[in-house]
Structure formats: structure tokens, C-alpha cells
Amino acid sequence: MTALMTGTLPLPYRVVRTADETPDTAGIVLEPSGTPLPEFCPGQFAMVYAFGAGDIPLSVSAVDGHRLTLTVRSVGAVSGALRNAAAGSTVGVRGPFGTGWDVPADGDVLIVAGGIGLAPLRPVVRRVLAARERYGQVAVLIGARGPRDLLRPGETREWQEAGARVLTTVDRPAQGWSGDVGVVTMLLDRAAVAPAGTAAFVCGPEVMIRATARELVHRSVPAERIQVSLERTMHCGTGHCGHCQLGPLLLCLAGPVVPWDRARPLLSVREL
Amino acid sequence: MTTAGQQFLGALSAAHRDRLLAFARDRSFPAGARVFDEDAEALRFWILRSGLVALDAQVPGQGSVVMETLGPGELLGWSWLFEPYRWHLGAQVREPVEAYEFDAPPVRAAIEEDPAFGLELTRCVASVAIGRRLRACRIRLLDLYGVPHVPSEGSPA
Ligand SMILES: Cc1cc2nc3c(=O)[nH]c(=O)nc-3n(C[C@H](O)[C@H](O)[C@H](O)COP(=O)(O)OP(=O)(O)OC[C@H]3O[C@@H](n4cnc5c(N)ncnc54)[C@H](O)[C@@H]3O)c2cc1C
Ligand code: FES
């Protein structure tokens, strides 16, 4: 097997453009400078190198052939370097890694996103809305810290126009915010989906994921129909280093997208 | 979600729901209406059928700060059930509201007279309204979407 096939060799990708989404988050569009990586599926992640700084896992927030869109929030050295990458510069990319979202062909769909967690869920929303007539109720619930932390409000308005019920709430409202205030789980009762026939997708900080999944199960959404995207430190991405271990799972292979019936017992174990 | 079970009225048994609704009248509030003010006597409460209400507090130098919003199916107000029967926060309508409105004194009297009704209603207020909001509030205290915590030297591992 070649290094390319095993995902150990970063390939050069050119930064086509970047766009600020919030004060600390940018969308970055990349295209291969030479040989492309295999196509990514929504939910999968790449290991992205900022040369001289290091590499970090980032989920794809849009896939267009071999063009990748990533959404990166600056929280440290590598994410900061990538968030500020200039158009025309080169980054290294390995992947695709991990499991993708399993998007059903019909039924009700509920998407619950917290903060930057909306980015990996964007392709799910787009896929469902591209075939809107096949689905029942489609609800997208979004939680963020404050109004200025909401990713691409223009795009979420388009989703609403395309037939999704989009509800947004913030933890810390600013002057002039006239929408909901509170955690995203408080929006669940307004989602208007039928619990038993719903496929739910949840991504965000882990505490938010756990609270949301528990509330969904409490409302009779089957645990195996709730998919969550989990984060652990990733290093190799190929199942060799063990950094991403969660109980018996290596999340770079068996995750990051995991059904809640599998994730639940593992997340209730205290970290050592 | 269409499971009424999580909404306030859906959490009551049919008999006790009917009993409570016998005290209700329909009430509308336009956007911007002030429903109650902090520290005023809690003489009424509402179950929202549509619209959005903000719970707020007056903070010196910042004016009215919104703590939380309540939407369809939710109970607006629980201070009417517990002494000293005064509102802890204020409430202002954000999106026009249709609601069931209740006078608190007769409902409190029914709670005293009928322990089974009283227990179920109190349990429902505690779990669906207060418990859920407390859990939500605790999660917000974690400031999950803030910049990740970078452990400093000497801080507990
Ligand atoms: C599968 C997967 C997909 C991800 N997708 C995205 C994405 O699409 N967009 C995005 O912006 N980020 C994403 N992340 C998180 C991203 O990888 C981290 O923010 C990044 O590794 C931080 O590295 P750094 O060198 O910039 O900061 P560091 O200096 O390594 O860390 C800075 C601070 O961030 C904290 N931190 C590091 N990693 C994480 C993490 N995974 N979760 C929470 N806090 C963390 C550290 O504890 C530290 O306090 C993803 C993570 C995983 C595992
Ligand atoms: S990241 Fe190395 S085993 Fe998963």
C-alpha cells in the first residue's frame, strides 16, 4: 500500500480563498496543487498542516469534487495559522479519515449544532435540502455563544427559504438581538419532527452533545438514529498511534461520527 | 418535537390537565408588551401556545439583560407557586403571544384542596419548567462555546 493510500503523506493543497465567518473563525477553500486525495464524505475529517506550526484535524464543511471547504476556529497555534492562511499559500492535507454522516433517503431530519459544530453539519443540510421533496420535516437548531459567533447567518436564512425550519439561540445576547436566548436543547420542542421517524445529527462541544442526545432519547428518538460527532486528540488519523482512543474505539477509524447507542456508554466513563 | 409529553400541559394526566385548563382564559400579548416586572406580586401565570417571551433582569449600566426566552408549550412564571409569590425576573414579549392565562390564587387554592392535583402540578412545574431550565442554565455556566481552557501551571489536572 502506498503512503498516499494509507493517509500518512500530506499532499500540497492551495488555499483558493478564505472568508471570515466570525471574529475567530474562517472558511477556507482548498484545491489540490497536484495529485488529489480521494474524495471526502460529509462528516469525515482531514489532518491539515500549517507548515512550520503543525497539523490538526478539521472536518470538511463542503465538498465539491476534489475542492474542500474547511471551517477553522482559531484556538491555538495551528488553528490560528490556518485561520489566517493567505489565498495562494499552500497547506498539507491528509485524509479522508473516519466515518461520515449516514444521511437517510427520507423521513424527518433533525440537525442540532453548537458553535463551530455547525460546520461539519452543513453538507448534511445541503444534501437534504437538495432533495427536499423526499423528506418530511427538516429542522436545524443552532446554538452559539453570541450573535456575532453565528456562522454564516445568510446561509441559514437560505436554508429556511429552501424548506428547513431553522431556529437559532444564543447564550449571551447582545444589544439588538431579538431571537431566542438559552441553550440549544430548549429549542427541541419546537422542532416539529416526529421522534420515532427522525434521524438526528448532533455536533458541538461534548457537553452539549450529551445533553442534546439525552433530551432526544427522553423524547423517544431511538438512540441508534442519533448520530453524534465526537472529538478526541488526533495524531496519525490511521489507527496507529492510539491518541484518539475512546474506550474500545479509535475515533479516527470508528468515528468521529458515532451512533448514540454506541457513544453513550463510553462518554459516561470519567477521563483518567 | 411533536411528543406533547415534554411540553408543560402534555406532562399532566388528562384529568389534571382538564382541571387546570378549567381555570384558563385565552390571552394575547403584542410584541413588546411587558407581561410582568421583577419583584412585582406573582398573581398570574401563562402557558404559551405561540410566540416568544424574554425573561430579563435590570442590570445597572446595562439596562434590561435577557436571561432566557420561552416559546410555545412552555410555562411562563412559577413564582406564583412558591412563597413569597413575587417575580424573580421580568418578562417581555418578543414575538406576539397567544397563551392560556391563569389567576394564581384559585389555582393555589385547588392545589391545597386536592392533594393529587397539587402533587402532580407541583411535580410538573418542578420537572418540566424548573428542572429543565436549571439544567440548561448550568450548561450555560460552562460557557461551552468560549475559547477552550488552557490549563495554567499549577492548576489541577
Ligand atoms: C475529528 C475532529 C474534527 C474537528 N473539526 C474541526 C473543524 O471543522 N473546525 C475547527 O475549528 N476545529 C475542529 N476540530 C478541533 C481542532 O482540531 C482543534 O481546535 C485543534 O486541534 C486545536 O489545535 P491548535 O494547535 O490550534 O491549538 P492547541 O494549542 O493544540 O489547543 C489550544 C486549546 O484548544 C484546546 N483543544 C485542542 N483540541 C481541541 C478539541 N478537539 N476540542 C476542544 N478543544 C481543543 C486545547 O485543550 C487548548 O486549550 C476538530 C477536531 C477533531 C478531533
Ligand atoms: S489518531 Fe492515531 S489512532 Fe487515531
Short mmCIF file of C-alpha atoms and ligand atoms in Angstrom, two decimals:
data_model
loop_
_atom_site.label_atom_id
_atom_site.label_comp_id
_atom_site.label_asym_id
_atom_site.label_seq_id
_atom_site.Cartn_x
_atom_site.Cartn_y
_atom_site.Cartn_z
CA MET A 1 0.00 0.00 0.00
CA THR A 2 1.33 3.47 -0.82
CA ALA A 3 1.75 6.23 1.74
CA LEU A 4 -0.99 8.09 -0.14
CA MET A 5 -3.39 5.21 0.25
CA THR A 6 -2.65 4.84 3.95
CA GLY A 7 -3.08 8.56 4.58
CA THR A 8 0.38 9.10 6.03
CA LEU A 9 1.67 11.52 3.40
CA PRO A 10 0.35 15.08 3.35
CA LEU A 11 -0.35 16.37 -0.12
CA PRO A 12 0.01 20.02 -1.06
CA TYR A 13 -3.26 21.92 -1.38
CA ARG A 14 -3.56 25.54 -2.46
CA VAL A 15 -5.66 27.97 -0.49
CA VAL A 16 -8.08 29.24 -3.13
CA ARG A 17 -9.79 31.75 -0.87
CA THR A 18 -10.66 32.41 2.73
CA ALA A 19 -13.62 34.22 4.22
CA ASP A 20 -14.12 35.40 7.79
CA GLU A 21 -17.22 33.83 9.32
CA THR A 22 -16.91 35.17 12.86
CA PRO A 23 -14.16 37.17 14.57
CA ASP A 24 -12.19 33.95 15.29
CA THR A 25 -13.40 31.63 12.53
CA ALA A 26 -12.77 31.48 8.80
CA GLY A 27 -13.92 29.33 5.92
CA ILE A 28 -11.03 28.10 3.76
CA VAL A 29 -11.42 26.67 0.28
CA LEU A 30 -8.62 24.34 -0.80
CA GLU A 31 -7.82 22.62 -4.06
CA PRO A 32 -5.10 20.10 -4.80
CA SER A 33 -1.88 21.53 -6.18
CA GLY A 34 -1.14 18.18 -7.79
CA THR A 35 -2.48 14.70 -7.07
CA PRO A 36 -5.78 14.96 -5.23
CA LEU A 37 -6.70 12.92 -2.18
CA PRO A 38 -9.63 10.51 -2.53
CA GLU A 39 -12.97 12.31 -2.24
CA PHE A 40 -14.18 13.17 1.26
CA CYS A 41 -17.65 12.33 2.53
CA PRO A 42 -19.59 14.71 4.81
CA GLY A 43 -18.62 14.01 8.41
CA GLN A 44 -15.10 12.86 7.59
CA PHE A 45 -12.06 14.87 8.57
CA ALA A 46 -8.67 15.83 7.20
CA MET A 47 -5.37 16.31 9.01
CA VAL A 48 -4.31 19.74 7.82
CA TYR A 49 -0.75 21.04 8.15
CA ALA A 50 0.14 24.66 8.58
CA PHE A 51 3.78 24.28 7.62
CA GLY A 52 6.06 25.27 10.46
CA ALA A 53 3.25 25.07 13.01
CA GLY A 54 1.89 21.52 12.93
CA ASP A 55 -1.21 19.63 11.86
CA ILE A 56 -4.73 19.41 13.26
CA PRO A 57 -7.92 17.52 12.45
CA LEU A 58 -10.59 19.55 10.66
CA SER A 59 -13.92 18.27 9.39
CA VAL A 60 -15.00 19.08 5.87
CA SER A 61 -17.77 21.64 5.73
CA ALA A 62 -18.30 21.32 1.97
CA VAL A 63 -17.02 19.01 -0.71
CA ASP A 64 -17.09 19.90 -4.38
CA GLY A 65 -15.22 17.21 -6.30
CA HIS A 66 -11.65 17.50 -5.08
CA ARG A 67 -12.21 21.00 -3.73
CA LEU A 68 -12.55 21.06 0.03
CA THR A 69 -14.06 23.71 2.24
CA LEU A 70 -12.94 23.74 5.87
CA THR A 71 -14.13 25.98 8.65
CA VAL A 72 -11.47 26.68 11.22
CA ARG A 73 -11.74 28.39 14.55
CA SER A 74 -8.56 29.85 15.93
CA VAL A 75 -7.94 28.40 19.40
CA GLY A 76 -4.17 27.81 19.31
CA ALA A 77 -1.03 27.81 17.21
CA VAL A 78 -2.06 25.58 14.31
CA SER A 79 -5.69 26.60 14.05
CA GLY A 80 -4.57 30.24 14.31
CA ALA A 81 -2.11 29.80 11.44
CA LEU A 82 -4.74 28.10 9.27
CA ARG A 83 -7.44 30.63 10.12
CA ASN A 84 -5.07 33.35 8.86
CA ALA A 85 -3.74 31.41 5.83
CA ALA A 86 -3.49 33.68 2.81
CA ALA A 87 -5.09 32.90 -0.54
CA GLY A 88 -2.44 31.37 -2.79
CA SER A 89 -0.48 29.82 0.08
CA THR A 90 -0.01 26.08 0.44
CA VAL A 91 -1.06 23.75 3.24
CA GLY A 92 -0.60 19.98 3.57
CA VAL A 93 -3.63 17.71 3.74
CA ARG A 94 -4.00 14.05 4.71
CA GLY A 95 -7.21 12.08 4.60
CA PRO A 96 -10.02 11.38 4.20
CA PHE A 97 -10.31 9.95 7.71
CA GLY A 98 -13.08 8.47 9.77
CA THR A 99 -16.74 7.76 9.35
CA GLY A 100 -19.20 10.05 7.62
CA TRP A 101 -22.76 11.05 8.41
CA ASP A 102 -25.26 8.41 7.39
CA VAL A 103 -27.94 10.56 5.76
CA PRO A 104 -31.25 8.72 5.26
CA ALA A 105 -33.13 8.92 1.98
CA ASP A 106 -36.39 10.09 3.53
CA GLY A 107 -38.20 10.68 6.83
CA ASP A 108 -37.82 13.59 9.24
CA VAL A 109 -34.40 15.10 9.81
CA LEU A 110 -33.25 16.99 12.87
CA ILE A 111 -29.89 18.74 12.93
CA VAL A 112 -28.61 20.19 16.19
CA ALA A 113 -25.43 22.24 16.07
CA GLY A 114 -23.49 24.08 18.76
CA GLY A 115 -20.88 26.71 17.84
CA ILE A 116 -18.36 25.56 15.23
CA GLY A 117 -20.26 22.22 15.22
CA LEU A 118 -22.48 23.65 12.52
CA ALA A 119 -19.59 23.44 10.03
CA PRO A 120 -19.44 19.62 9.70
CA LEU A 121 -23.23 19.51 9.53
CA ARG A 122 -23.54 21.91 6.61
CA PRO A 123 -23.15 19.18 3.97
CA VAL A 124 -25.95 17.20 5.66
CA VAL A 125 -28.30 20.17 5.50
CA ARG A 126 -27.38 20.85 1.89
CA ARG A 127 -27.84 17.23 0.86
CA VAL A 128 -31.27 17.02 2.49
CA LEU A 129 -32.42 20.35 1.08
CA ALA A 130 -31.20 19.41 -2.40
CA ALA A 131 -33.86 16.66 -2.36
CA ARG A 132 -36.29 18.46 -0.05
CA GLU A 133 -39.37 16.74 -1.53
CA ARG A 134 -38.16 13.32 -0.35
CA TYR A 135 -38.11 14.34 3.32
CA GLY A 136 -40.75 15.12 5.91
CA GLN A 137 -39.97 17.79 8.49
CA VAL A 138 -36.47 19.20 8.37
CA ALA A 139 -35.35 21.17 11.41
CA VAL A 140 -31.99 22.83 12.03
CA LEU A 141 -31.39 24.02 15.59
CA ILE A 142 -28.36 26.21 16.12
CA GLY A 143 -26.79 27.35 19.39
CA ALA A 144 -23.95 29.84 19.66
CA ARG A 145 -22.28 31.92 22.32
CA GLY A 146 -23.48 35.26 20.99
CA PRO A 147 -24.95 36.74 17.80
CA ARG A 148 -21.50 37.56 16.40
CA ASP A 149 -20.46 33.91 16.80
CA LEU A 150 -23.14 32.59 14.46
CA LEU A 151 -21.59 31.05 11.36
CA ARG A 152 -22.88 32.46 8.05
CA PRO A 153 -26.33 33.75 9.06
CA GLY A 154 -27.05 34.44 5.37
CA GLU A 155 -26.72 30.76 4.53
CA THR A 156 -29.01 29.66 7.35
CA ARG A 157 -31.65 32.08 6.04
CA GLU A 158 -31.34 30.37 2.66
CA TRP A 159 -31.96 27.01 4.33
CA GLN A 160 -35.13 28.42 5.83
CA GLU A 161 -36.27 29.57 2.39
CA ALA A 162 -35.44 26.12 0.99
CA GLY A 163 -37.86 24.46 3.40
CA ALA A 164 -35.99 23.85 6.65
CA ARG A 165 -37.23 25.07 9.99
CA VAL A 166 -34.18 26.94 11.28
CA LEU A 167 -34.17 28.04 14.92
CA THR A 168 -31.25 29.87 16.46
CA THR A 169 -30.45 30.62 20.06
CA VAL A 170 -27.54 32.34 21.78
CA ASP A 171 -26.15 32.05 25.30
CA ARG A 172 -25.21 35.71 25.56
CA PRO A 173 -27.42 38.10 23.66
CA ALA A 174 -26.05 41.43 22.51
CA GLN A 175 -27.99 44.67 22.22
CA GLY A 176 -30.38 44.38 19.33
CA TRP A 177 -30.65 40.56 19.37
CA SER A 178 -34.34 39.76 19.13
CA GLY A 179 -34.17 35.97 18.86
CA ASP A 180 -34.00 33.14 21.37
CA VAL A 181 -31.72 33.14 24.38
CA GLY A 182 -30.73 29.88 26.09
CA VAL A 183 -29.16 26.54 25.30
CA VAL A 184 -29.97 24.75 22.09
CA THR A 185 -31.80 21.90 23.86
CA MET A 186 -34.52 24.38 24.81
CA LEU A 187 -35.43 24.56 21.10
CA LEU A 188 -36.11 20.84 20.76
CA ASP A 189 -39.81 21.10 21.47
CA ARG A 190 -40.22 23.49 18.58
CA ALA A 191 -38.54 21.24 16.04
CA ALA A 192 -41.88 19.75 14.91
CA VAL A 193 -40.35 16.41 13.93
CA ALA A 194 -41.87 13.03 14.80
CA PRO A 195 -39.42 11.42 17.25
CA ALA A 196 -39.77 7.80 16.14
CA GLY A 197 -39.21 8.56 12.44
CA THR A 198 -36.46 11.14 12.86
CA ALA A 199 -32.79 10.88 12.02
CA ALA A 200 -30.91 13.24 14.32
CA PHE A 201 -27.43 14.69 13.74
CA VAL A 202 -25.65 16.40 16.60
CA CYS A 203 -22.31 18.22 16.61
CA GLY A 204 -20.78 20.72 19.02
CA PRO A 205 -18.98 20.76 22.36
CA GLU A 206 -19.23 17.36 24.02
CA VAL A 207 -21.31 18.53 26.97
CA MET A 208 -23.82 19.98 24.52
CA ILE A 209 -23.83 16.72 22.54
CA ARG A 210 -24.52 14.67 25.66
CA ALA A 211 -27.29 16.97 26.87
CA THR A 212 -28.92 17.02 23.43
CA ALA A 213 -28.74 13.28 22.89
CA ARG A 214 -30.20 12.61 26.34
CA GLU A 215 -33.09 15.00 25.70
CA LEU A 216 -33.73 13.35 22.33
CA VAL A 217 -33.82 9.87 23.84
CA HIS A 218 -36.16 11.23 26.51
CA ARG A 219 -38.44 12.37 23.71
CA SER A 220 -38.38 8.85 22.18
CA VAL A 221 -35.92 9.37 19.35
CA PRO A 222 -34.24 5.94 19.03
CA ALA A 223 -30.61 6.13 20.24
CA GLU A 224 -29.36 4.35 17.12
CA ARG A 225 -30.93 7.09 14.97
CA ILE A 226 -28.99 9.82 16.76
CA GLN A 227 -25.56 10.40 15.20
CA VAL A 228 -23.03 12.47 17.09
CA SER A 229 -19.61 13.73 16.00
CA LEU A 230 -17.02 13.34 18.73
CA GLU A 231 -13.62 14.92 19.15
CA ARG A 232 -10.53 13.45 20.71
CA THR A 233 -6.92 14.39 20.10
CA MET A 234 -5.96 13.06 16.68
CA HIS A 235 -2.45 12.42 15.56
CA CYS A 236 -1.98 9.76 12.92
CA GLY A 237 -5.56 9.50 11.71
CA THR A 238 -4.89 5.93 10.65
CA GLY A 239 -5.45 3.86 13.75
CA HIS A 240 -1.80 3.51 14.74
CA CYS A 241 -0.93 5.99 17.49
CA GLY A 242 -3.85 5.44 19.88
CA HIS A 243 -4.24 9.16 20.70
CA CYS A 244 -7.90 9.20 19.74
CA GLN A 245 -8.97 6.24 21.85
CA LEU A 246 -12.43 6.36 23.43
CA GLY A 247 -12.96 3.10 25.32
CA PRO A 248 -12.58 0.33 22.75
CA LEU A 249 -12.96 2.74 19.81
CA LEU A 250 -10.26 4.51 17.88
CA LEU A 251 -12.20 7.58 16.85
CA CYS A 252 -10.10 8.27 13.77
CA LEU A 253 -11.41 5.00 12.34
CA ALA A 254 -14.70 4.26 14.13
CA GLY A 255 -15.60 7.96 14.46
CA PRO A 256 -15.80 10.87 14.56
CA VAL A 257 -19.43 10.17 13.68
CA VAL A 258 -20.80 7.54 16.08
CA PRO A 259 -24.39 6.49 16.77
CA TRP A 260 -25.52 7.48 20.25
CA ASP A 261 -26.29 3.91 21.37
CA ARG A 262 -22.56 3.23 20.90
CA ALA A 263 -21.24 6.54 22.19
CA ARG A 264 -23.39 6.83 25.28
CA PRO A 265 -21.77 4.17 27.50
CA LEU A 266 -18.30 5.38 26.52
CA LEU A 267 -18.94 9.03 27.30
CA SER A 268 -20.22 8.34 30.77
CA VAL A 269 -16.79 6.98 31.77
CA ARG A 270 -14.73 9.56 33.65
CA GLU A 271 -11.50 10.60 31.97
CA LEU A 272 -8.33 9.50 33.73
CA MET B 1 -40.99 17.74 18.75
CA THR B 2 -44.48 16.53 18.38
CA THR B 3 -44.29 14.48 21.58
CA ALA B 4 -46.52 16.62 23.72
CA GLY B 5 -45.05 14.83 26.72
CA GLN B 6 -42.21 17.28 27.11
CA GLN B 7 -44.35 20.36 26.98
CA PHE B 8 -45.92 21.57 30.14
CA LEU B 9 -49.54 20.55 29.55
CA GLY B 10 -48.55 17.24 27.98
CA ALA B 11 -46.76 16.28 31.17
CA LEU B 12 -50.02 16.32 33.13
CA SER B 13 -52.52 13.46 33.14
CA ALA B 14 -55.64 14.15 31.07
CA ALA B 15 -57.81 14.62 34.16
CA HIS B 16 -55.46 17.07 35.82
CA ARG B 17 -54.84 18.88 32.55
CA ASP B 18 -58.58 19.41 32.19
CA ARG B 19 -58.79 20.51 35.79
CA LEU B 20 -56.05 23.10 35.25
CA LEU B 21 -57.48 24.30 31.94
CA ALA B 22 -60.83 24.93 33.62
CA PHE B 23 -59.07 27.92 35.25
CA ALA B 24 -57.69 29.22 31.95
CA ARG B 25 -58.75 32.06 29.72
CA ASP B 26 -57.30 32.97 26.34
CA ARG B 27 -54.90 35.86 26.31
CA SER B 28 -52.90 37.60 23.58
CA PHE B 29 -49.95 39.93 24.00
CA PRO B 30 -48.49 42.07 21.20
CA ALA B 31 -44.75 42.20 20.57
CA GLY B 32 -43.09 44.50 23.08
CA ALA B 33 -45.75 44.05 25.80
CA ARG B 34 -44.46 43.84 29.34
CA VAL B 35 -46.01 40.76 30.98
CA PHE B 36 -44.59 41.28 34.46
CA ASP B 37 -41.79 43.08 36.26
CA GLU B 38 -39.17 41.80 38.64
CA ASP B 39 -40.29 41.84 42.28
CA ALA B 40 -43.95 42.50 41.45
CA GLU B 41 -46.51 40.20 43.07
CA ALA B 42 -46.94 36.98 41.06
CA LEU B 43 -50.70 36.90 40.67
CA ARG B 44 -50.97 35.14 37.29
CA PHE B 45 -49.15 32.67 35.11
CA TRP B 46 -49.34 31.60 31.48
CA ILE B 47 -48.84 28.60 29.24
CA LEU B 48 -47.66 29.82 25.85
CA ARG B 49 -49.36 28.48 22.73
CA SER B 50 -47.34 30.61 20.30
CA GLY B 51 -44.87 33.46 20.31
CA LEU B 52 -41.71 34.19 22.24
CA VAL B 53 -41.19 35.81 25.64
CA ALA B 54 -37.88 37.06 27.08
CA LEU B 55 -37.12 36.77 30.78
CA ASP B 56 -34.97 39.71 31.82
CA ALA B 57 -33.25 41.41 34.72
CA GLN B 58 -32.34 45.05 35.13
CA VAL B 59 -28.58 45.38 35.42
CA PRO B 60 -27.16 48.78 36.37
CA GLY B 61 -25.29 50.26 33.45
CA GLN B 62 -26.57 47.62 31.05
CA GLY B 63 -30.31 48.12 31.19
CA SER B 64 -32.50 45.13 30.63
CA VAL B 65 -30.45 41.93 30.16
CA VAL B 66 -32.23 38.92 28.69
CA MET B 67 -31.52 35.72 30.61
CA GLU B 68 -33.63 33.28 28.64
CA THR B 69 -36.50 33.07 26.16
CA LEU B 70 -39.59 30.87 26.34
CA GLY B 71 -41.54 29.59 23.37
CA PRO B 72 -44.69 27.60 22.56
CA GLY B 73 -45.72 24.94 25.07
CA GLU B 74 -43.72 26.45 27.92
CA LEU B 75 -44.86 27.66 31.29
CA LEU B 76 -44.32 31.37 31.81
CA GLY B 77 -43.90 32.00 35.50
CA TRP B 78 -43.51 29.70 38.51
CA SER B 79 -43.03 32.27 41.29
CA TRP B 80 -46.83 32.24 41.77
CA LEU B 81 -46.49 28.73 43.22
CA PHE B 82 -43.88 29.39 45.90
CA GLU B 83 -43.62 31.97 48.62
CA PRO B 84 -43.03 34.91 48.62
CA TYR B 85 -45.08 34.87 45.38
CA ARG B 86 -43.02 37.62 43.73
CA TRP B 87 -41.39 37.53 40.29
CA HIS B 88 -37.65 36.93 40.33
CA LEU B 89 -37.28 38.21 36.77
CA GLY B 90 -39.26 40.39 34.38
CA ALA B 91 -40.94 39.19 31.19
CA GLN B 92 -41.35 40.96 27.87
CA VAL B 93 -42.97 39.70 24.68
CA ARG B 94 -40.63 39.35 21.70
CA GLU B 95 -42.98 37.77 19.19
CA PRO B 96 -46.78 38.12 19.54
CA VAL B 97 -48.10 35.65 22.07
CA GLU B 98 -51.23 33.54 22.30
CA ALA B 99 -51.46 31.95 25.72
CA TYR B 100 -53.62 30.39 28.37
CA GLU B 101 -53.75 32.81 31.27
CA PHE B 102 -54.42 31.68 34.84
CA ASP B 103 -55.12 33.59 38.03
CA ALA B 104 -52.80 32.16 40.64
CA PRO B 105 -54.93 32.35 43.84
CA PRO B 106 -57.71 29.95 42.69
CA VAL B 107 -55.13 27.51 41.29
CA ARG B 108 -53.23 27.65 44.58
CA ALA B 109 -56.49 27.03 46.43
CA ALA B 110 -57.20 23.97 44.22
CA ILE B 111 -53.72 22.67 44.96
CA GLU B 112 -54.46 22.86 48.70
CA GLU B 113 -57.88 21.25 48.34
CA ASP B 114 -56.91 18.41 46.03
CA PRO B 115 -53.54 16.89 47.03
CA ALA B 116 -53.38 14.58 43.99
CA PHE B 117 -53.86 17.53 41.63
CA GLY B 118 -51.48 19.61 43.74
CA LEU B 119 -48.76 16.98 43.73
CA GLU B 120 -48.92 16.43 40.01
CA LEU B 121 -48.99 20.11 39.13
CA THR B 122 -46.12 20.90 41.51
CA ARG B 123 -44.12 17.94 40.19
CA CYS B 124 -44.74 19.12 36.66
CA VAL B 125 -43.62 22.68 37.44
CA ALA B 126 -40.55 21.29 39.19
CA SER B 127 -39.50 18.87 36.46
CA VAL B 128 -40.66 20.39 33.18
CA ALA B 129 -40.20 24.05 33.98
CA ILE B 130 -37.73 24.49 36.83
CA GLY B 131 -35.62 21.32 36.39
CA ARG B 132 -35.17 21.72 32.67
CA ARG B 133 -34.32 25.37 32.95
CA LEU B 134 -31.89 24.70 35.76
CA ARG B 135 -30.10 22.08 33.68
CA ALA B 136 -29.97 24.48 30.75
CA CYS B 137 -28.69 27.24 32.99
CA ARG B 138 -25.92 25.03 34.39
CA ILE B 139 -24.80 24.13 30.89
CA ARG B 140 -24.63 27.82 30.04
CA LEU B 141 -22.47 28.39 33.11
CA LEU B 142 -19.85 26.16 31.49
CA ASP B 143 -19.55 28.69 28.66
CA LEU B 144 -19.07 25.80 26.25
CA TYR B 145 -18.55 27.92 23.19
CA GLY B 146 -15.92 30.12 24.80
CA VAL B 147 -12.24 29.84 23.99
CA PRO B 148 -11.07 26.40 25.20
CA HIS B 149 -9.46 26.49 28.62
CA VAL B 150 -5.70 26.36 28.51
CA PRO B 151 -4.58 24.80 31.80
CA SER B 152 -2.14 27.10 33.54
CA GLU B 153 0.82 25.86 35.54
CA GLY B 154 -0.20 24.66 38.94
CA SER B 155 -3.88 24.32 38.07
CA PRO B 156 -5.37 20.96 38.93
CA ALA B 157 -5.01 18.38 36.17
C1 LIG C 1 -12.43 14.90 14.22
C2 LIG C 1 -12.22 16.36 14.54
C3 LIG C 1 -12.76 17.32 13.73
C4 LIG C 1 -12.58 18.67 14.02
N1 LIG C 1 -13.12 19.60 13.18
C5 LIG C 1 -12.89 20.90 13.40
C6 LIG C 1 -13.37 21.88 12.49
O1 LIG C 1 -14.03 21.58 11.49
N2 LIG C 1 -13.09 23.18 12.75
C7 LIG C 1 -12.36 23.56 13.86
O2 LIG C 1 -12.12 24.76 14.04
N3 LIG C 1 -11.92 22.65 14.74
C8 LIG C 1 -12.14 21.35 14.53
N4 LIG C 1 -11.63 20.41 15.40
C9 LIG C 1 -10.87 20.89 16.58
C10 LIG C 1 -9.45 21.25 16.16
O3 LIG C 1 -8.81 20.11 15.70
C11 LIG C 1 -8.72 21.85 17.38
O4 LIG C 1 -9.25 23.12 17.66
C12 LIG C 1 -7.24 21.97 17.09
O5 LIG C 1 -6.68 20.69 17.16
C13 LIG C 1 -6.54 22.90 18.04
O6 LIG C 1 -5.16 22.87 17.73
P1 LIG C 1 -4.22 24.16 17.92
O7 LIG C 1 -2.82 23.74 17.68
O8 LIG C 1 -4.71 25.30 17.13
O9 LIG C 1 -4.43 24.51 19.42
P2 LIG C 1 -3.76 23.82 20.68
O10 LIG C 1 -2.68 24.70 21.11
O11 LIG C 1 -3.49 22.38 20.42
O12 LIG C 1 -5.01 23.90 21.66
C14 LIG C 1 -5.49 25.17 22.08
C15 LIG C 1 -6.58 24.91 23.05
O13 LIG C 1 -7.64 24.21 22.38
C16 LIG C 1 -7.94 23.02 23.07
N5 LIG C 1 -8.27 21.99 22.10
C17 LIG C 1 -7.43 21.36 21.28
N6 LIG C 1 -8.10 20.48 20.55
C18 LIG C 1 -9.39 20.58 20.92
C19 LIG C 1 -10.57 19.92 20.55
N7 LIG C 1 -10.57 18.93 19.65
N8 LIG C 1 -11.71 20.29 21.17
C20 LIG C 1 -11.72 21.25 22.09
N9 LIG C 1 -10.64 21.90 22.49
C21 LIG C 1 -9.49 21.56 21.93
C22 LIG C 1 -6.69 22.67 23.85
O14 LIG C 1 -7.01 21.92 25.02
C23 LIG C 1 -6.16 24.01 24.21
O15 LIG C 1 -6.78 24.51 25.37
C24 LIG C 1 -11.84 19.07 15.16
C25 LIG C 1 -11.29 18.09 16.00
C26 LIG C 1 -11.49 16.74 15.71
C27 LIG C 1 -10.91 15.72 16.61
S1 FES C 2 -5.35 9.33 15.66
FE1 FES C 2 -3.83 7.79 15.87
S2 FES C 2 -5.00 6.04 16.36
FE2 FES C 2 -6.50 7.53 15.95
#
